[in-house]
PDB file of C-alpha atoms in Angstrom:
ATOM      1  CA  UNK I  15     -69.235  53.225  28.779  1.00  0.00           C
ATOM      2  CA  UNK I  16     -69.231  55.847  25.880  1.00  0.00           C
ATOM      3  CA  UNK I  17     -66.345  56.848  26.671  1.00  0.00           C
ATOM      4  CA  UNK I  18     -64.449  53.345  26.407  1.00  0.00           C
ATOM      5  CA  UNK I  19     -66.415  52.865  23.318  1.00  0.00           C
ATOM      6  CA  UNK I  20     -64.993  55.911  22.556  1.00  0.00           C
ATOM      7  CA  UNK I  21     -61.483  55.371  23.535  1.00  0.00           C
ATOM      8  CA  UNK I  22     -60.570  52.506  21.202  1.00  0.00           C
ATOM      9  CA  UNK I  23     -61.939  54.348  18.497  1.00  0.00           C
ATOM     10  CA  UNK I  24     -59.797  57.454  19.587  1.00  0.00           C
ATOM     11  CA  UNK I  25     -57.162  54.986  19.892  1.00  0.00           C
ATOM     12  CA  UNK I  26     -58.076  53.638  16.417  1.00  0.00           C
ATOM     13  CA  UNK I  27     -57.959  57.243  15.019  1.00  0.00           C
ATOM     14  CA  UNK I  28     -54.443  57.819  16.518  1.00  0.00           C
ATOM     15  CA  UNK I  29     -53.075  54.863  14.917  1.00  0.00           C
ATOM     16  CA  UNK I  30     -54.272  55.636  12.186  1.00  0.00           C
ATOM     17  CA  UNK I  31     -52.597  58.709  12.084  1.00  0.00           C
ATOM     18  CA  UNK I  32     -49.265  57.307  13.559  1.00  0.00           C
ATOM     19  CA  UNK I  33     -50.008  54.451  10.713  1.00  0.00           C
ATOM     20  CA  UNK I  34     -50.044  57.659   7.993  1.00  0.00           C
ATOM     21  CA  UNK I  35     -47.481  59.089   9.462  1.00  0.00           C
ATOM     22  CA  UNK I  36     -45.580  56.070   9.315  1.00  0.00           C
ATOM     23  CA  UNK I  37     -46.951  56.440   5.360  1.00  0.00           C
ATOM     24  CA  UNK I  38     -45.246  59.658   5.097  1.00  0.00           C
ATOM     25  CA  UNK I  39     -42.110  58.625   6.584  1.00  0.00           C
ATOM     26  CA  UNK I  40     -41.472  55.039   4.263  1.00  0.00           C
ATOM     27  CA  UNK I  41     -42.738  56.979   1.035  1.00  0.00           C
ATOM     28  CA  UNK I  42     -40.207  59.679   1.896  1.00  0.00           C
ATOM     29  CA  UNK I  43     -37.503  56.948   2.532  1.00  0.00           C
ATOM     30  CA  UNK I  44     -38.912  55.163  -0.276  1.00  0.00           C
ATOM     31  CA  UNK I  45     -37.914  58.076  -2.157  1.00  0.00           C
ATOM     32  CA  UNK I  46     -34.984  58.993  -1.061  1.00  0.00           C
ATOM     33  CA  UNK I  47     -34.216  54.884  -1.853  1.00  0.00           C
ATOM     34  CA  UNK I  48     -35.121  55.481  -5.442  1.00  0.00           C
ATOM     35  CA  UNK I  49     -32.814  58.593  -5.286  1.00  0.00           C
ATOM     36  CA  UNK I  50     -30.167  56.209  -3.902  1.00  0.00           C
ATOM     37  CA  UNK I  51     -30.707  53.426  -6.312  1.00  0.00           C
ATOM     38  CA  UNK I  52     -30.823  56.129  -8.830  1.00  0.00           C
ATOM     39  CA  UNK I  53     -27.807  56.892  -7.927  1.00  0.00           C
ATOM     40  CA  UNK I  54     -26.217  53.628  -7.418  1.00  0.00           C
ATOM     41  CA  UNK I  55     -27.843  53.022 -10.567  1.00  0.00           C
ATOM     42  CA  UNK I  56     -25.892  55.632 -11.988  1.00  0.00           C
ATOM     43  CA  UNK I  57     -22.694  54.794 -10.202  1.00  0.00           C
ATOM     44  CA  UNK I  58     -22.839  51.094 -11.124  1.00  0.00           C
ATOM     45  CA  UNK I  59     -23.363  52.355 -14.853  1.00  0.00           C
ATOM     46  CA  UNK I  60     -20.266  54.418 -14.488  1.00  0.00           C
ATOM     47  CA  UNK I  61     -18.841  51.781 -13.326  1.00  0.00           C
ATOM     48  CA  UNK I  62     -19.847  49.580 -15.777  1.00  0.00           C
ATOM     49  CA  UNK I  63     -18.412  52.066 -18.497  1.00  0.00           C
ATOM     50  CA  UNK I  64     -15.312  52.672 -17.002  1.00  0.00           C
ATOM     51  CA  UNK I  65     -15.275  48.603 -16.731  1.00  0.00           C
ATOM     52  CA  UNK I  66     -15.625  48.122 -20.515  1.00  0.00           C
ATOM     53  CA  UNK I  67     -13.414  51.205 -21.664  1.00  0.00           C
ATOM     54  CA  UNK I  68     -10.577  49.266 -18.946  1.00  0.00           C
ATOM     55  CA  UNK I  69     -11.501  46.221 -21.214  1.00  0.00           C
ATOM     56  CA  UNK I  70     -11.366  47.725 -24.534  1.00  0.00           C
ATOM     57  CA  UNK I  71      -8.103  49.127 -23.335  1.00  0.00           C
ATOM     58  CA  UNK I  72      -6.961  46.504 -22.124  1.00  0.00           C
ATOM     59  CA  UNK I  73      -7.688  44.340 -25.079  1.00  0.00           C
ATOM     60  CA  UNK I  74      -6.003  47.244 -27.196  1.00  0.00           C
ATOM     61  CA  UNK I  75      -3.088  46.492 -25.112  1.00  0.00           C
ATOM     62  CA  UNK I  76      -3.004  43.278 -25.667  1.00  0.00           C
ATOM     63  CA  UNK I  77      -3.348  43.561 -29.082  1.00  0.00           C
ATOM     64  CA  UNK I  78      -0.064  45.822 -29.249  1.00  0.00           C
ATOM     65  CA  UNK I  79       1.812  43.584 -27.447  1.00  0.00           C
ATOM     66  CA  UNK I  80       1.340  40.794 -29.181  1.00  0.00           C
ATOM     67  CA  UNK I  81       1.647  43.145 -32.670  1.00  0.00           C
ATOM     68  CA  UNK I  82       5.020  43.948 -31.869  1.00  0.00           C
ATOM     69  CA  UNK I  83       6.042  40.784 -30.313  1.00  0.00           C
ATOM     70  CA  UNK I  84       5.235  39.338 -33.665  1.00  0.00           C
ATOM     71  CA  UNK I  85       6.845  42.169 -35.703  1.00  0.00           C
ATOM     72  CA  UNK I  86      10.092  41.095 -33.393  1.00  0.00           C
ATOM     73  CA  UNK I  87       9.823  37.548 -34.209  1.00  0.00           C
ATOM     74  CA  UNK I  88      10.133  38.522 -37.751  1.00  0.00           C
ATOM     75  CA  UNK I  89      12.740  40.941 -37.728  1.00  0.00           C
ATOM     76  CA  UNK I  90      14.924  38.114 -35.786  1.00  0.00           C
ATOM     77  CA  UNK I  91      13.433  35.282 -38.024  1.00  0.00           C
ATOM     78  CA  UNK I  92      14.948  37.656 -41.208  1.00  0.00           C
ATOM     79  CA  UNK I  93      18.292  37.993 -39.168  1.00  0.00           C
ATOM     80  CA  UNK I  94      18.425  34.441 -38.495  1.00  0.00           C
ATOM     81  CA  UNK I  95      18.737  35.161 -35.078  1.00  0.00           C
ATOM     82  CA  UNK I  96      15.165  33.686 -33.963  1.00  0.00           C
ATOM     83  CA  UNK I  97      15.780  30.876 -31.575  1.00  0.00           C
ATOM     84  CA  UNK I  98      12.455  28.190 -33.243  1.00  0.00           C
ATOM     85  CA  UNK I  99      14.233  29.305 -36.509  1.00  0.00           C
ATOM     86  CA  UNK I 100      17.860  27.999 -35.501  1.00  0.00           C
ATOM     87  CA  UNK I 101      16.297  24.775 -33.736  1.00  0.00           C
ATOM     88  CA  UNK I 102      14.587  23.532 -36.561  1.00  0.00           C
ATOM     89  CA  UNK I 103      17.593  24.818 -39.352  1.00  0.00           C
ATOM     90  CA  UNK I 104      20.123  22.586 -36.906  1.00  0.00           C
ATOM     91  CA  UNK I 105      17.952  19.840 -37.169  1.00  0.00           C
ATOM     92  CA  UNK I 106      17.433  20.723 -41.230  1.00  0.00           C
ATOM     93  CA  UNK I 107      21.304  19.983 -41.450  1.00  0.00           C
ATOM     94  CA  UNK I 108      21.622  17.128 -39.547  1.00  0.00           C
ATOM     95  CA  UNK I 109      19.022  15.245 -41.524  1.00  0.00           C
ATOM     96  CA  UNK I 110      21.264  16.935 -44.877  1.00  0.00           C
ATOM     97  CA  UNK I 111      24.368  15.342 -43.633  1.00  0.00           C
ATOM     98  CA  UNK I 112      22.773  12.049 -42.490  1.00  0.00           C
ATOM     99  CA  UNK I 113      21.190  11.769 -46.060  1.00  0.00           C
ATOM    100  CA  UNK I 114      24.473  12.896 -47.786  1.00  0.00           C
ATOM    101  CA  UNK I 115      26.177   9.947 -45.287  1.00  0.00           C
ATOM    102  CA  UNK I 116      23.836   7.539 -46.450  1.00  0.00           C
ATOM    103  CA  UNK I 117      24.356   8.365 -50.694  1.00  0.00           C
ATOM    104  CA  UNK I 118      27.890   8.499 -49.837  1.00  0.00           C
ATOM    105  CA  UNK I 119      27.778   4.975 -48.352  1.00  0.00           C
ATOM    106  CA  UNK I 120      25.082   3.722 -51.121  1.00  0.00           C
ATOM    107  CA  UNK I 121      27.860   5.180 -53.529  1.00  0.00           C
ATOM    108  CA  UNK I 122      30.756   2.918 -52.113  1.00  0.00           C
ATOM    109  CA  UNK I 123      28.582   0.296 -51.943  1.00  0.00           C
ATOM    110  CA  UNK I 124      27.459   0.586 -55.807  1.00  0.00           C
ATOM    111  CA  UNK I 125      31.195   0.774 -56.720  1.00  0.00           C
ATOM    112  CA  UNK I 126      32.180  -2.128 -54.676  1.00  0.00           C
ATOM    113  CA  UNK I 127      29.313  -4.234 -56.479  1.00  0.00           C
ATOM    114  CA  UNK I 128      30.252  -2.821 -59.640  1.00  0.00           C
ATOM    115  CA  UNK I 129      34.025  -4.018 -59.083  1.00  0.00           C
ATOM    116  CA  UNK I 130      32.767  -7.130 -57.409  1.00  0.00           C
ATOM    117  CA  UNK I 131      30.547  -7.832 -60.595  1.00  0.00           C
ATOM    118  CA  UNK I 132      33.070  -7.084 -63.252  1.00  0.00           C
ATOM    119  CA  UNK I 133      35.898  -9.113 -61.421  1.00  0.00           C
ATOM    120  CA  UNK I 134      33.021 -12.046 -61.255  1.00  0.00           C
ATOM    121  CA  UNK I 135      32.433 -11.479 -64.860  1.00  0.00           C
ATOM    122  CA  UNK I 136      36.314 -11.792 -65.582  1.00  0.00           C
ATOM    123  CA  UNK I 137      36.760 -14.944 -63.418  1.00  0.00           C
ATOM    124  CA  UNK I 138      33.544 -16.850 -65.243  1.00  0.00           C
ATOM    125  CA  UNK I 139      35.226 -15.954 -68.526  1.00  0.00           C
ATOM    126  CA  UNK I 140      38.184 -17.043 -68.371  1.00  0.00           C
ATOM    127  CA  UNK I 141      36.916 -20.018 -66.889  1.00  0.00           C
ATOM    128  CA  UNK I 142      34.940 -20.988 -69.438  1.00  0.00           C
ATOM    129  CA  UNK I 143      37.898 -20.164 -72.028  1.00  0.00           C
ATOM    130  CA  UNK I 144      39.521 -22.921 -69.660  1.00  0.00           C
ATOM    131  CA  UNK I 145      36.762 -25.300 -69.814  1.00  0.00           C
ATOM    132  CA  UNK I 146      36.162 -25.167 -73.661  1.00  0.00           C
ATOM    133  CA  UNK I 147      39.584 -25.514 -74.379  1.00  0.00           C
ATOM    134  CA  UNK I 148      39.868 -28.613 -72.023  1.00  0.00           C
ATOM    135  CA  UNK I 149      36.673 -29.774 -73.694  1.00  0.00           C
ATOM    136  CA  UNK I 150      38.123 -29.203 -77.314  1.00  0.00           C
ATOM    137  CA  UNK I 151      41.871 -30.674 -76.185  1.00  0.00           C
ATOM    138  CA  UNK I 152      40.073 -33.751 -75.137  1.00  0.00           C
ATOM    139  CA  UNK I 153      38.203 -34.162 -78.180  1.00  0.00           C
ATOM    140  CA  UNK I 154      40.984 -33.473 -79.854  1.00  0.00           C
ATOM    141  CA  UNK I 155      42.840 -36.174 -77.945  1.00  0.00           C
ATOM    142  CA  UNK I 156      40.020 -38.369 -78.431  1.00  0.00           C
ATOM    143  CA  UNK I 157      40.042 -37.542 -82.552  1.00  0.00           C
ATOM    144  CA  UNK I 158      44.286 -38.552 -82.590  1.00  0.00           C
ATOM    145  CA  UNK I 159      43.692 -41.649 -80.728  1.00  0.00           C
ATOM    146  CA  UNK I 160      40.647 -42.753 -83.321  1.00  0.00           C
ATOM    147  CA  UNK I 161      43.332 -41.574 -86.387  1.00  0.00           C
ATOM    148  CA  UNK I 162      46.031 -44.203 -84.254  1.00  0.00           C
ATOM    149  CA  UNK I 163      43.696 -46.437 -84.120  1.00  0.00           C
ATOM    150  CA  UNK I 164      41.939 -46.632 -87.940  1.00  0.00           C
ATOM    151  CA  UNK I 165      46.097 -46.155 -89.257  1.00  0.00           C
ATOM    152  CA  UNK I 166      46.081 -50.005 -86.927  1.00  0.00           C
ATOM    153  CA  UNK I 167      42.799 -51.468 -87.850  1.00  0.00           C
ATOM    154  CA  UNK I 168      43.139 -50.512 -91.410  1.00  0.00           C
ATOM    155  CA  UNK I 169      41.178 -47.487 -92.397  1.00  0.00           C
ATOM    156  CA  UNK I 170      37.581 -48.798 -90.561  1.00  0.00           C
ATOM    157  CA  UNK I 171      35.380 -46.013 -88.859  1.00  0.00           C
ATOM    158  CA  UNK I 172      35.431 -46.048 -85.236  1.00  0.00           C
ATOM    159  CA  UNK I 173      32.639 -45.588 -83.233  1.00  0.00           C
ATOM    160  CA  UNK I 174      33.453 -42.712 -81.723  1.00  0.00           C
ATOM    161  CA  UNK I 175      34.322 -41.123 -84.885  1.00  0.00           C
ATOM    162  CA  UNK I 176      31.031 -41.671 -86.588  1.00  0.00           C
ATOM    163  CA  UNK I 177      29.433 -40.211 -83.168  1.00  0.00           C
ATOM    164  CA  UNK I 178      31.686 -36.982 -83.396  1.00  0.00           C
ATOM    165  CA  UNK I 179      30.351 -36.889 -87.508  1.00  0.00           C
ATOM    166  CA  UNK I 180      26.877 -37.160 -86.839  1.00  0.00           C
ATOM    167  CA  UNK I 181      26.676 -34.228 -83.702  1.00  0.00           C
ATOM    168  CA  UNK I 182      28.636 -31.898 -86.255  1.00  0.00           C
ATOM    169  CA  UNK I 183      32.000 -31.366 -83.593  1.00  0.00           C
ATOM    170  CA  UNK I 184      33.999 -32.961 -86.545  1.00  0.00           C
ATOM    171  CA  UNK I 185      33.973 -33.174 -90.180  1.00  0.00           C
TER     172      UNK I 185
END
């Protein structure tokens, strides 16, 4: 009986020791994993360098391009040559020449008003010229026939003579 009792415990022991052995073995591959992360550490920090001096360059690059792409537009826009430039200068002249079409046509129109106006002008005056010399030929008609007829009635005022006196045509 002693000697199962002492079996397990020999048993025990021995696991024990397989258990620190097994101690030994994950803290030395525990170590060597924190020499591996260290050195993936150090690798991924590389990495991570060499990743932000690609994007620094990169972004330098960038930069230049777009410098000199810039420093060409310029150079083309002082030529004349730059194609925005001659799309917005051909529409520039267009609206020119439209506007010059329009004053041009606002011009012929003022002169034809102007003509049409003066020639009105000249028509209403000597229209009226016409009309007050009617008017004044008929009075005067009026004036001889009032004369014929005082010469017949024997010098009396006529009506229509005292009517011409009184509104001040005739004196």
């Amino acid at each position: 009986m002693a000697s199962t009792l002492l079996s397990p415990m020999v048993d025990y022991y021995n696991d024990e020791e397989e258990l620190d052995s097994v101690d030994d073995d994950d803290d030395r591959s525990f170590r060597g994993r924190d020499s591996e992360e260290d050195t993936e550490d150090a690798s991924e920090t590389d990495l991570a360098k060499h990743d932000e001096d690609d994007y620094v360059e990169i972004k330098e690059q960038m930069y230049q391009d777009k410098l000199a792409s810039l420093k060409r537009q310029l150079l083309q826009l002082q030529e004349g040559t730059l194609q925005e430039y001659q799309k917005r200068m051909k529409k520039l002249d267009q609206q020119y020449k439209e506007r010059l079409r329009n004053t041009e046509q606002v011009e012929r129109n003022y002169i034809k008003e102007k003509k049409a106006a003066v020639k009105e002008f000249d028509d209403k005056k000597v229209e009226l010229k016409e009309n007050l010399i009617a008017e004044l030929e008929e009075k005067k008609k009026m004036i001889e026939n009032e004369k014929l007829t005082m010469e017949l009635t024997g010098g009396k005022r006529s009506l229509i003579g005292e009517s011409l006196c009184r509104s001040g045509d005739w004196e």
